[in-house]
Amino acid sequence: MATATDRRGDESAETLTASVVGASGFTGGELLRLLVGHPNFEVEQATSREYANKTVGSVHPNLRGADLRFSDPGDLDSVDALFAATPHGVSMQQIDAFEDAADTVVDLSADFRLDTEAEYDEWYDGHVCPEYLDEAVYALPEFTREELPGADLIAAGGCNATATLLGLKPLFDAGVLDGDEQVVVDVKVGSSEGGAGGGKASSHAERSGVVRPYAPTGHRHEAEIEAMLGTSVSFTAHAVDMVRGASATSHVFPDHPVSKGDLWTAYRDAYEDEPFVRLVAGGSGVYRYPEPKAVAGTNHAEVGFELDPGNERVVAFSAIDNLMKGSAGQAVHAANVALGFEETAGLEFSGLHPVGSP
Ligand SMILES: NC(=O)c1ccc[n+]([C@@H]2O[C@H](COP(=O)([O-])OP(=O)(O)OC[C@H]3O[C@@H](n4cnc5c(N)ncnc54)[C@H](OP(=O)(O)O)[C@@H]3O)[C@@H](O)[C@H]2O)c1
């Protein structure tokens, strides 16, 4: 079998094989939706222990009609690209099997996002194969695009971290912030962040109508955000009554005067050539600032800002679909870059309007 590396740049071989491990979950289902429609991937395998031998449509009703059945993850086919959408801790246990099965592994969990074993000791429950951390490339393609081509192990950035970083990083890159200022982030998230298992806190009756702080301090995504920004961030998350979406509001206090023009320059410089980031800052209409509903089901992110001169404050907003730009879409985008495909392949569609709670 030709490897992904062999095929990269070979215009006659436009289709690579792919598998999804953890395909019965929420992000796994989104990966399947994207990969089944992707011009350069053919899905060879979708794993689930619970649903082995059942059709993927029996779990993901939007995929009824897809000619694919779940198989056991203990029996991995050889493919070009393997996408792992398993709970935290599984990929680090199984990375050798994943790398044996595929030339390119894209992991959606947090298992390879941080750089050092010490960070896993601090933020998670340690790491069982820290020797892989050097090799892994953190994927938030807007910021790590240059490191992705040819990467063998890709760690897709976390949903809350992605939402937060898209709003904040341009301010650091443009010098609006230099790293000494206080940064306060509040993220509202939908119930699908908890995965298909969900648990009691995400059951419909308990979740309905809530605006519930669930990680007021010490959220694990703080580690990714701080690593990327190089400064400390005060982060709080709320569980709210939506299925999809992460909406980040960041409050920052520059230590020098900043104009609205400075902010437009910072964000335009960061995103004017980005295919998946839309600037939404004021303007007219009902949706004047980033809105999860407007990007639901898509790989788009909306980023916006407002200046509060009286308080010497800048407020940065960003909205994503946690299952798309926050995970499956981000993973496919990263794979496109890593494997030399068109960056937007398989991801070029808009969401719906009007739409109910996403
Ligand atoms: N949900 C989000 O918004 C989001 C966003 C960004 C990143 N992520 C990350 O993406 C990963 C998946 O999240 P999710 O929300 O899709 O979770 P999920 O809905 O709970 O799905 C987990 C999947 O993993 C499989 N699985 C569980 N244990 C396994 C094991 N030991 N070996 C092989 N397969 C196993 C499950 O199927 P079987 O048990 O049937 O095998 C299921 O298909 C997590 O690491 C999560 O942190 C999630």
Coordinates of C-alpha atoms in Angstrom, one line a residue, residues 116-303:
T116 CA 5.7 18.1 28.5
E117 CA 5.1 15.2 31.0
A118 CA 5.2 17.8 33.8
E119 CA 2.2 19.6 32.3
Y120 CA 0.2 16.4 32.2
D121 CA 1.2 15.8 35.9
E122 CA -0.1 19.3 36.7
W123 CA -3.3 19.4 34.6
Y124 CA -4.3 15.8 34.0
D125 CA -3.5 12.5 35.6
G126 CA 0.0 12.2 34.2
H127 CA 1.0 10.6 30.8
V128 CA 1.9 7.0 29.9
C129 CA 4.0 7.8 26.8
P130 CA 5.5 11.2 27.1
E131 CA 8.1 10.3 24.5
Y132 CA 5.4 11.1 21.9
L133 CA 4.8 14.6 23.1
D134 CA 7.8 16.1 21.1
E135 CA 6.5 14.5 17.9
A136 CA 2.9 15.7 18.2
V137 CA 1.9 18.9 16.4
Y138 CA -0.8 21.0 18.1
A139 CA -3.5 21.8 15.5
L140 CA -5.2 25.1 15.5
P141 CA -4.3 25.6 11.8
E142 CA -4.8 29.4 11.9
F143 CA -1.8 29.5 14.3
T144 CA 0.2 26.3 13.7
R145 CA -0.3 25.8 9.9
E146 CA 3.4 25.9 9.2
E147 CA 4.1 22.9 11.5
L148 CA 1.4 20.6 10.0
P149 CA 2.7 19.5 6.6
G150 CA 4.1 16.0 6.9
A151 CA 3.2 15.7 10.6
D152 CA 2.6 12.0 11.7
L153 CA 0.8 12.8 14.9
I154 CA -1.6 15.7 15.2
A155 CA -3.3 16.9 18.3
A156 CA -6.4 18.8 17.4
G157 CA -6.8 21.8 19.7
G158 CA -9.6 21.7 22.4
C159 CA -13.0 23.3 21.8
N160 CA -12.9 25.9 24.6
A161 CA -9.2 26.6 23.9
T162 CA -9.9 27.1 20.2
A163 CA -12.7 29.6 20.9
T164 CA -10.6 31.5 23.4
L165 CA -7.4 31.6 21.3
L166 CA -9.2 32.8 18.2
G167 CA -10.4 35.8 20.1
L168 CA -7.3 36.6 22.0
K169 CA -4.2 35.6 20.0
P170 CA -4.4 38.5 17.5
L171 CA -4.2 41.0 20.4
F172 CA -0.9 39.5 21.5
D173 CA 0.5 39.1 18.0
A174 CA -0.3 42.8 17.2
G175 CA 1.2 44.1 20.5
V176 CA -2.2 45.3 21.9
L177 CA -1.3 43.1 24.8
D178 CA 2.3 42.2 25.8
G179 CA 1.6 39.4 28.3
D180 CA 1.8 41.3 31.6
E181 CA -1.9 42.3 31.6
Q182 CA -4.7 40.4 33.3
V183 CA -6.8 38.3 31.0
V184 CA -10.2 37.1 32.1
V185 CA -12.1 34.6 29.9
D186 CA -15.7 33.4 30.3
V187 CA -16.9 30.6 28.0
K188 CA -20.5 29.3 27.5
V189 CA -20.7 25.8 26.2
G190 CA -23.3 23.5 24.8
S191 CA -24.2 20.0 26.2
S192 CA -22.5 18.1 23.3
E193 CA -19.2 19.0 24.9
G194 CA -19.8 16.3 27.4
G195 CA -19.9 13.6 24.7
A196 CA -22.6 11.1 23.9
G197 CA -22.3 9.6 27.4
G198 CA -23.1 13.0 28.8
G199 CA -23.9 12.0 32.3
K200 CA -26.4 13.3 34.8
A201 CA -25.5 17.0 34.5
S202 CA -26.2 16.9 30.7
S203 CA -29.5 15.0 30.8
H204 CA -32.2 17.0 29.1
A205 CA -34.1 17.7 32.3
E206 CA -31.1 18.9 34.3
R207 CA -29.6 20.9 31.4
S208 CA -32.7 22.6 30.2
G209 CA -32.7 26.3 30.9
V210 CA -29.4 26.4 32.9
V211 CA -26.5 28.9 32.9
R212 CA -24.4 26.8 35.2
P213 CA -20.7 27.5 36.1
Y214 CA -19.1 24.1 35.8
A215 CA -15.4 24.9 35.9
P216 CA -15.1 28.3 37.7
T217 CA -11.3 27.8 38.1
G218 CA -8.7 25.3 37.0
H219 CA -10.3 24.2 33.7
R220 CA -7.9 21.9 31.9
H221 CA -8.0 23.9 28.7
E222 CA -6.3 26.8 30.5
A223 CA -3.1 24.8 30.0
E224 CA -3.4 24.9 26.2
I225 CA -4.4 28.5 26.1
E226 CA -1.5 29.6 28.3
A227 CA 0.9 27.5 26.3
M228 CA -0.1 29.2 23.1
L229 CA -0.3 32.8 24.5
G230 CA 2.7 32.5 26.8
T231 CA 0.9 34.2 29.7
S232 CA -1.6 33.3 32.4
V233 CA -5.3 33.4 31.8
S234 CA -8.2 33.4 34.3
F235 CA -10.7 31.1 32.7
T236 CA -14.3 30.1 33.7
A237 CA -16.8 28.0 31.8
H238 CA -20.6 27.9 32.0
A239 CA -22.8 25.1 30.8
V240 CA -25.8 26.6 29.0
D241 CA -28.9 25.4 27.3
M242 CA -27.7 24.7 23.8
V243 CA -26.6 21.5 22.2
R244 CA -23.8 22.8 20.1
G245 CA -21.5 25.8 20.5
A246 CA -18.8 27.4 22.5
S247 CA -18.9 31.2 22.9
A248 CA -15.9 32.9 24.5
T249 CA -15.9 36.4 26.0
S250 CA -12.5 37.7 27.0
H251 CA -11.9 40.8 29.0
V252 CA -8.4 42.4 28.7
F253 CA -6.9 45.7 29.9
P254 CA -4.1 47.0 27.7
D255 CA -1.6 49.1 29.5
H256 CA -1.4 51.7 26.8
P257 CA -4.1 53.6 24.8
V258 CA -5.8 51.5 22.1
S259 CA -8.1 52.7 19.3
K260 CA -10.8 50.8 17.5
G261 CA -8.6 51.1 14.4
D262 CA -5.8 49.3 16.2
L263 CA -8.2 46.5 17.0
W264 CA -9.5 46.2 13.4
T265 CA -5.9 46.1 12.2
A266 CA -5.0 43.4 14.7
Y267 CA -7.9 41.2 13.7
R268 CA -7.7 41.9 10.0
D269 CA -4.0 41.1 9.9
A270 CA -4.7 37.8 11.7
Y271 CA -7.7 36.6 9.7
E272 CA -8.2 38.4 6.4
D273 CA -6.8 35.4 4.5
E274 CA -8.3 32.8 6.7
P275 CA -11.0 30.7 5.0
F276 CA -12.8 29.7 8.2
V277 CA -12.7 32.9 10.3
R278 CA -15.3 35.7 9.9
L279 CA -15.0 39.0 11.6
V280 CA -18.3 40.1 13.2
A281 CA -17.8 43.3 15.2
G282 CA -20.8 45.5 15.6
G283 CA -22.4 46.3 12.3
S284 CA -26.1 46.0 11.8
G285 CA -28.8 43.4 12.1
V286 CA -29.8 41.1 14.9
Y287 CA -26.5 39.2 15.1
R288 CA -23.9 41.9 15.6
Y289 CA -21.3 39.9 17.4
P290 CA -20.1 36.3 17.2
E291 CA -23.0 33.8 17.6
P292 CA -22.7 30.0 17.9
K293 CA -26.0 29.6 16.1
A294 CA -24.6 31.2 13.0
V295 CA -21.8 28.7 12.7
A296 CA -23.5 25.6 13.9
G297 CA -22.7 22.5 11.9
T298 CA -19.8 24.3 10.1
N299 CA -16.1 24.7 10.5
H300 CA -16.4 28.5 10.6
A301 CA -15.5 30.6 13.6
E302 CA -16.8 34.1 14.2
V303 CA -14.5 36.6 16.0

